[in-house]
mmCIF file of C-alpha atoms in Angstrom:
data_model
loop_
_atom_site.group_PDB
_atom_site.id
_atom_site.type_symbol
_atom_site.label_atom_id
_atom_site.label_comp_id
_atom_site.label_asym_id
_atom_site.label_seq_id
_atom_site.Cartn_x
_atom_site.Cartn_y
_atom_site.Cartn_z
ATOM 1 C CA MET E 1 35.225 38.760 8.522
ATOM 2 C CA SER E 2 35.879 37.198 11.921
ATOM 3 C CA HIS E 3 36.215 39.415 14.995
ATOM 4 C CA GLU E 4 37.819 37.599 17.896
ATOM 5 C CA TYR E 5 38.314 39.432 21.177
ATOM 6 C CA GLN E 6 41.842 37.986 21.421
ATOM 7 C CA ASP E 7 42.771 39.901 18.268
ATOM 8 C CA LEU E 8 41.433 43.139 19.765
ATOM 9 C CA ILE E 9 43.512 42.533 22.903
ATOM 10 C CA THR E 10 46.643 41.849 20.863
ATOM 11 C CA ILE E 11 46.158 44.903 18.628
ATOM 12 C CA PHE E 12 45.381 47.247 21.535
ATOM 13 C CA ASN E 13 48.268 46.060 23.685
ATOM 14 C CA ALA E 14 50.762 46.207 20.812
ATOM 15 C CA THR E 15 49.593 49.746 20.003
ATOM 16 C CA PHE E 16 49.438 51.246 23.491
ATOM 17 C CA PHE E 17 51.226 49.272 26.200
ATOM 18 C CA GLU E 18 54.688 50.721 25.717
ATOM 19 C CA GLN E 19 53.638 54.374 25.373
ATOM 20 C CA TYR E 20 50.604 54.436 27.719
ATOM 21 C CA ASN E 21 51.372 51.588 30.167
ATOM 22 C CA THR E 22 47.840 50.281 29.522
ATOM 23 C CA LYS E 23 46.556 46.803 28.682
ATOM 24 C CA LEU E 24 43.200 45.555 27.456
ATOM 25 C CA GLU E 25 42.081 42.478 29.387
ATOM 26 C CA LEU E 26 39.189 40.046 29.331
ATOM 27 C CA GLY E 27 36.934 40.356 32.387
ATOM 28 C CA GLY E 28 33.766 38.907 33.821
ATOM 29 C CA ASP E 29 30.241 40.291 33.938
ATOM 30 C CA GLU E 30 31.017 43.995 34.346
ATOM 31 C CA PRO E 31 33.592 46.143 32.590
ATOM 32 C CA ILE E 32 35.903 48.381 34.607
ATOM 33 C CA TYR E 33 38.996 50.530 34.186
ATOM 34 C CA LEU E 34 41.632 50.091 36.881
ATOM 35 C CA PRO E 35 44.683 52.341 37.080
ATOM 36 C CA ALA E 36 48.071 50.952 38.017
ATOM 37 C CA ASP E 37 48.506 50.150 41.728
ATOM 38 C CA ASP E 38 50.784 48.226 44.055
ATOM 39 C CA ALA E 39 49.539 44.881 42.702
ATOM 40 C CA ARG E 40 49.813 45.781 39.000
ATOM 41 C CA PRO E 41 52.291 48.315 37.603
ATOM 42 C CA TYR E 42 50.117 49.038 34.535
ATOM 43 C CA HIS E 43 46.615 50.355 33.829
ATOM 44 C CA ARG E 44 43.897 47.897 32.788
ATOM 45 C CA ILE E 45 40.844 48.251 30.611
ATOM 46 C CA ILE E 46 38.784 45.218 31.548
ATOM 47 C CA PHE E 47 35.899 44.436 29.204
ATOM 48 C CA ALA E 48 32.910 42.153 29.807
ATOM 49 C CA ARG E 49 32.414 38.515 28.914
ATOM 50 C CA GLY E 50 34.652 38.318 25.882
ATOM 51 C CA PHE E 51 32.361 40.492 23.787
ATOM 52 C CA TYR E 52 34.264 42.286 21.039
ATOM 53 C CA ALA E 53 31.749 45.151 21.197
ATOM 54 C CA SER E 54 32.336 45.533 24.947
ATOM 55 C CA GLY E 55 36.067 45.808 24.348
ATOM 56 C CA MET E 56 35.476 48.501 21.713
ATOM 57 C CA HIS E 57 33.168 50.433 24.035
ATOM 58 C CA GLU E 58 35.587 50.396 26.964
ATOM 59 C CA ILE E 59 38.495 51.398 24.712
ATOM 60 C CA ALA E 60 36.416 54.346 23.460
ATOM 61 C CA HIS E 61 35.941 55.558 27.054
ATOM 62 C CA TRP E 62 39.702 55.277 27.576
ATOM 63 C CA CYS E 63 40.256 57.357 24.436
ATOM 64 C CA VAL E 64 38.000 60.098 25.838
ATOM 65 C CA ALA E 65 39.711 60.163 29.252
ATOM 66 C CA GLY E 66 42.569 62.605 29.679
ATOM 67 C CA PRO E 67 45.767 61.895 31.644
ATOM 68 C CA GLU E 68 44.281 62.791 35.053
ATOM 69 C CA ARG E 69 41.134 60.734 34.535
ATOM 70 C CA ARG E 70 43.245 57.744 33.495
ATOM 71 C CA LEU E 71 44.627 57.707 37.055
ATOM 72 C CA LEU E 72 41.122 57.142 38.523
ATOM 73 C CA GLU E 73 39.101 53.941 38.751
ATOM 74 C CA ASP E 74 36.550 53.963 35.924
ATOM 75 C CA PHE E 75 38.019 57.368 35.019
ATOM 76 C CA GLY E 76 36.088 58.885 37.925
ATOM 77 C CA TYR E 77 32.875 58.855 35.864
ATOM 78 C CA TRP E 78 29.457 58.297 37.362
ATOM 79 C CA TYR E 79 27.372 55.432 36.110
ATOM 80 C CA GLU E 80 23.674 55.096 36.730
ATOM 81 C CA PRO E 81 22.698 51.453 36.188
ATOM 82 C CA ASP E 82 20.014 50.166 33.866
ATOM 83 C CA GLY E 83 16.501 51.240 34.865
ATOM 84 C CA ARG E 84 17.097 54.988 34.487
ATOM 85 C CA THR E 85 14.352 57.582 34.386
ATOM 86 C CA GLU E 86 13.876 59.665 31.243
ATOM 87 C CA GLN E 87 15.748 62.616 32.803
ATOM 88 C CA VAL E 88 18.687 60.479 33.985
ATOM 89 C CA GLN E 89 18.764 58.735 30.586
ATOM 90 C CA ALA E 90 19.083 62.128 28.872
ATOM 91 C CA GLU E 91 22.110 62.938 31.074
ATOM 92 C CA PHE E 92 23.578 59.491 30.384
ATOM 93 C CA GLU E 93 23.249 59.994 26.637
ATOM 94 C CA LYS E 94 24.898 63.448 26.782
ATOM 95 C CA VAL E 95 28.085 61.982 28.249
ATOM 96 C CA GLU E 96 27.948 58.919 25.952
ATOM 97 C CA ILE E 97 27.909 60.826 22.643
ATOM 98 C CA ARG E 98 31.682 61.327 22.359
ATOM 99 C CA PRO E 99 32.715 57.815 23.490
ATOM 100 C CA GLN E 100 30.178 56.204 21.201
ATOM 101 C CA ALA E 101 31.377 58.365 18.305
ATOM 102 C CA TYR E 102 34.912 57.071 18.949
ATOM 103 C CA GLU E 103 33.550 53.542 19.247
ATOM 104 C CA TRP E 104 31.812 53.903 15.874
ATOM 105 C CA ILE E 105 35.063 55.078 14.248
ATOM 106 C CA LEU E 106 36.966 52.162 15.771
ATOM 107 C CA ALA E 107 34.287 49.634 14.834
ATOM 108 C CA LYS E 108 34.259 50.902 11.249
ATOM 109 C CA SER E 109 38.078 50.641 11.276
ATOM 110 C CA ALA E 110 37.738 46.946 12.105
ATOM 111 C CA GLY E 111 34.895 46.280 9.712
ATOM 112 C CA PHE E 112 32.759 45.518 12.762
ATOM 113 C CA PRO E 113 29.064 46.492 12.971
ATOM 114 C CA PHE E 114 28.216 49.362 15.301
ATOM 115 C CA THR E 115 24.983 50.003 17.147
ATOM 116 C CA VAL E 116 24.562 52.750 19.705
ATOM 117 C CA SER E 117 24.020 51.606 23.247
ATOM 118 C CA CYS E 118 21.195 53.351 25.068
ATOM 119 C CA ASP E 119 21.818 50.850 27.860
ATOM 120 C CA ASN E 120 18.430 51.166 29.572
ATOM 121 C CA LEU E 121 16.610 47.870 29.036
ATOM 122 C CA ASN E 122 14.794 48.021 32.385
ATOM 123 C CA GLY E 123 13.851 51.711 32.367
ATOM 124 C CA ASP E 124 10.283 52.953 32.583
ATOM 125 C CA PHE E 125 10.380 54.274 28.993
ATOM 126 C CA GLU E 126 11.929 53.358 25.643
ATOM 127 C CA PRO E 127 14.908 55.582 24.699
ATOM 128 C CA ASP E 128 14.857 56.925 21.137
ATOM 129 C CA ARG E 129 17.728 54.920 19.667
ATOM 130 C CA LEU E 130 17.588 56.604 16.242
ATOM 131 C CA GLN E 131 17.641 60.094 17.755
ATOM 132 C CA PHE E 132 20.642 59.138 19.882
ATOM 133 C CA MET E 133 22.352 57.562 16.849
ATOM 134 C CA ALA E 134 21.818 60.838 14.936
ATOM 135 C CA LYS E 135 23.579 62.746 17.747
ATOM 136 C CA VAL E 136 26.467 60.277 17.697
ATOM 137 C CA HIS E 137 26.614 60.563 13.901
ATOM 138 C CA GLN E 138 26.806 64.359 14.179
ATOM 139 C CA GLU E 139 29.690 63.954 16.652
ATOM 140 C CA VAL E 140 31.512 61.640 14.234
ATOM 141 C CA GLY E 141 31.219 64.431 11.638
ATOM 142 C CA LYS E 142 32.752 66.943 14.058
ATOM 143 C CA ILE E 143 35.602 64.547 14.794
ATOM 144 C CA PHE E 144 36.361 64.131 11.091
ATOM 145 C CA GLU E 145 36.252 67.933 10.622
ATOM 146 C CA GLN E 146 38.528 68.646 13.615
ATOM 147 C CA GLY E 147 40.858 65.700 13.084
ATOM 148 C CA ILE E 148 40.732 62.298 14.738
ATOM 149 C CA PRO E 149 42.463 62.429 18.146
ATOM 150 C CA GLU E 150 45.816 60.678 18.446
ATOM 151 C CA ARG E 151 44.823 57.548 20.389
ATOM 152 C CA VAL E 152 41.694 56.975 18.276
ATOM 153 C CA ARG E 153 43.773 57.473 15.115
ATOM 154 C CA MET E 154 46.519 55.121 16.339
ATOM 155 C CA LEU E 155 44.075 52.322 17.059
ATOM 156 C CA SER E 156 42.056 53.030 13.914
ATOM 157 C CA ASP E 157 45.229 52.666 11.843
ATOM 158 C CA ALA E 158 46.199 49.432 13.610
ATOM 159 C CA LEU E 159 42.708 47.950 13.231
ATOM 160 C CA ARG E 160 42.479 48.942 9.569
ATOM 161 C CA ALA E 161 45.868 47.349 8.889
ATOM 162 C CA PHE E 162 44.902 44.124 10.655
ATOM 163 C CA TYR E 163 41.450 43.815 9.067
ATOM 164 C CA GLN E 164 42.546 45.279 5.714
ATOM 165 C CA VAL E 165 39.997 48.114 5.839
ATOM 166 C CA PRO E 166 40.650 51.100 3.549
ATOM 167 C CA GLU E 167 40.968 54.703 4.790
ATOM 168 C CA LEU E 168 37.790 55.949 6.457
ATOM 169 C CA ALA E 169 35.655 58.840 5.255
ATOM 170 C CA PHE E 170 32.724 60.448 7.065
ATOM 171 C CA GLU E 171 30.425 59.537 4.169
ATOM 172 C CA GLN E 172 30.769 55.867 5.174
ATOM 173 C CA PHE E 173 28.886 56.508 8.437
ATOM 174 C CA GLU E 174 25.127 56.171 8.100
ATOM 175 C CA VAL E 175 22.304 56.375 10.644
ATOM 176 C CA LYS E 176 20.158 53.256 10.310
#
């Protein structure tokens, strides 16, 4: 199955532009979320370098952000760049569990492989990727129990229709 970033852009924009005034756009080296302003009358999720996975990750952050946060650049979140200490990495992972759970659901909806992002290649220690994946997996279970939130469900449905992926079940999510 081929996963082209242009398809992700088309699917996202067709699903959300009218109702949420938000577009997914290809960017350069760094992803960013930019709310509407005088230059652009719509919000933009800008993902990095044409990577399908980057688009999925940035969309997942948008799905987490509530209406007020969607009016702030990068949703008003802090970001500590690569090279984090063990303590800062633990804080980073705490706030990444929910978005990466959404990302996993969306990736599975597109038949696209998912790997958690510990995002600390230059840190002074090696993050425990499997432990983090287990936390994200547990969060996916909670989401299935509580019901998939509207925007995640909307995009999941659109991705599944496009890629001809059957209905998702929690049992399909495995920690590897």
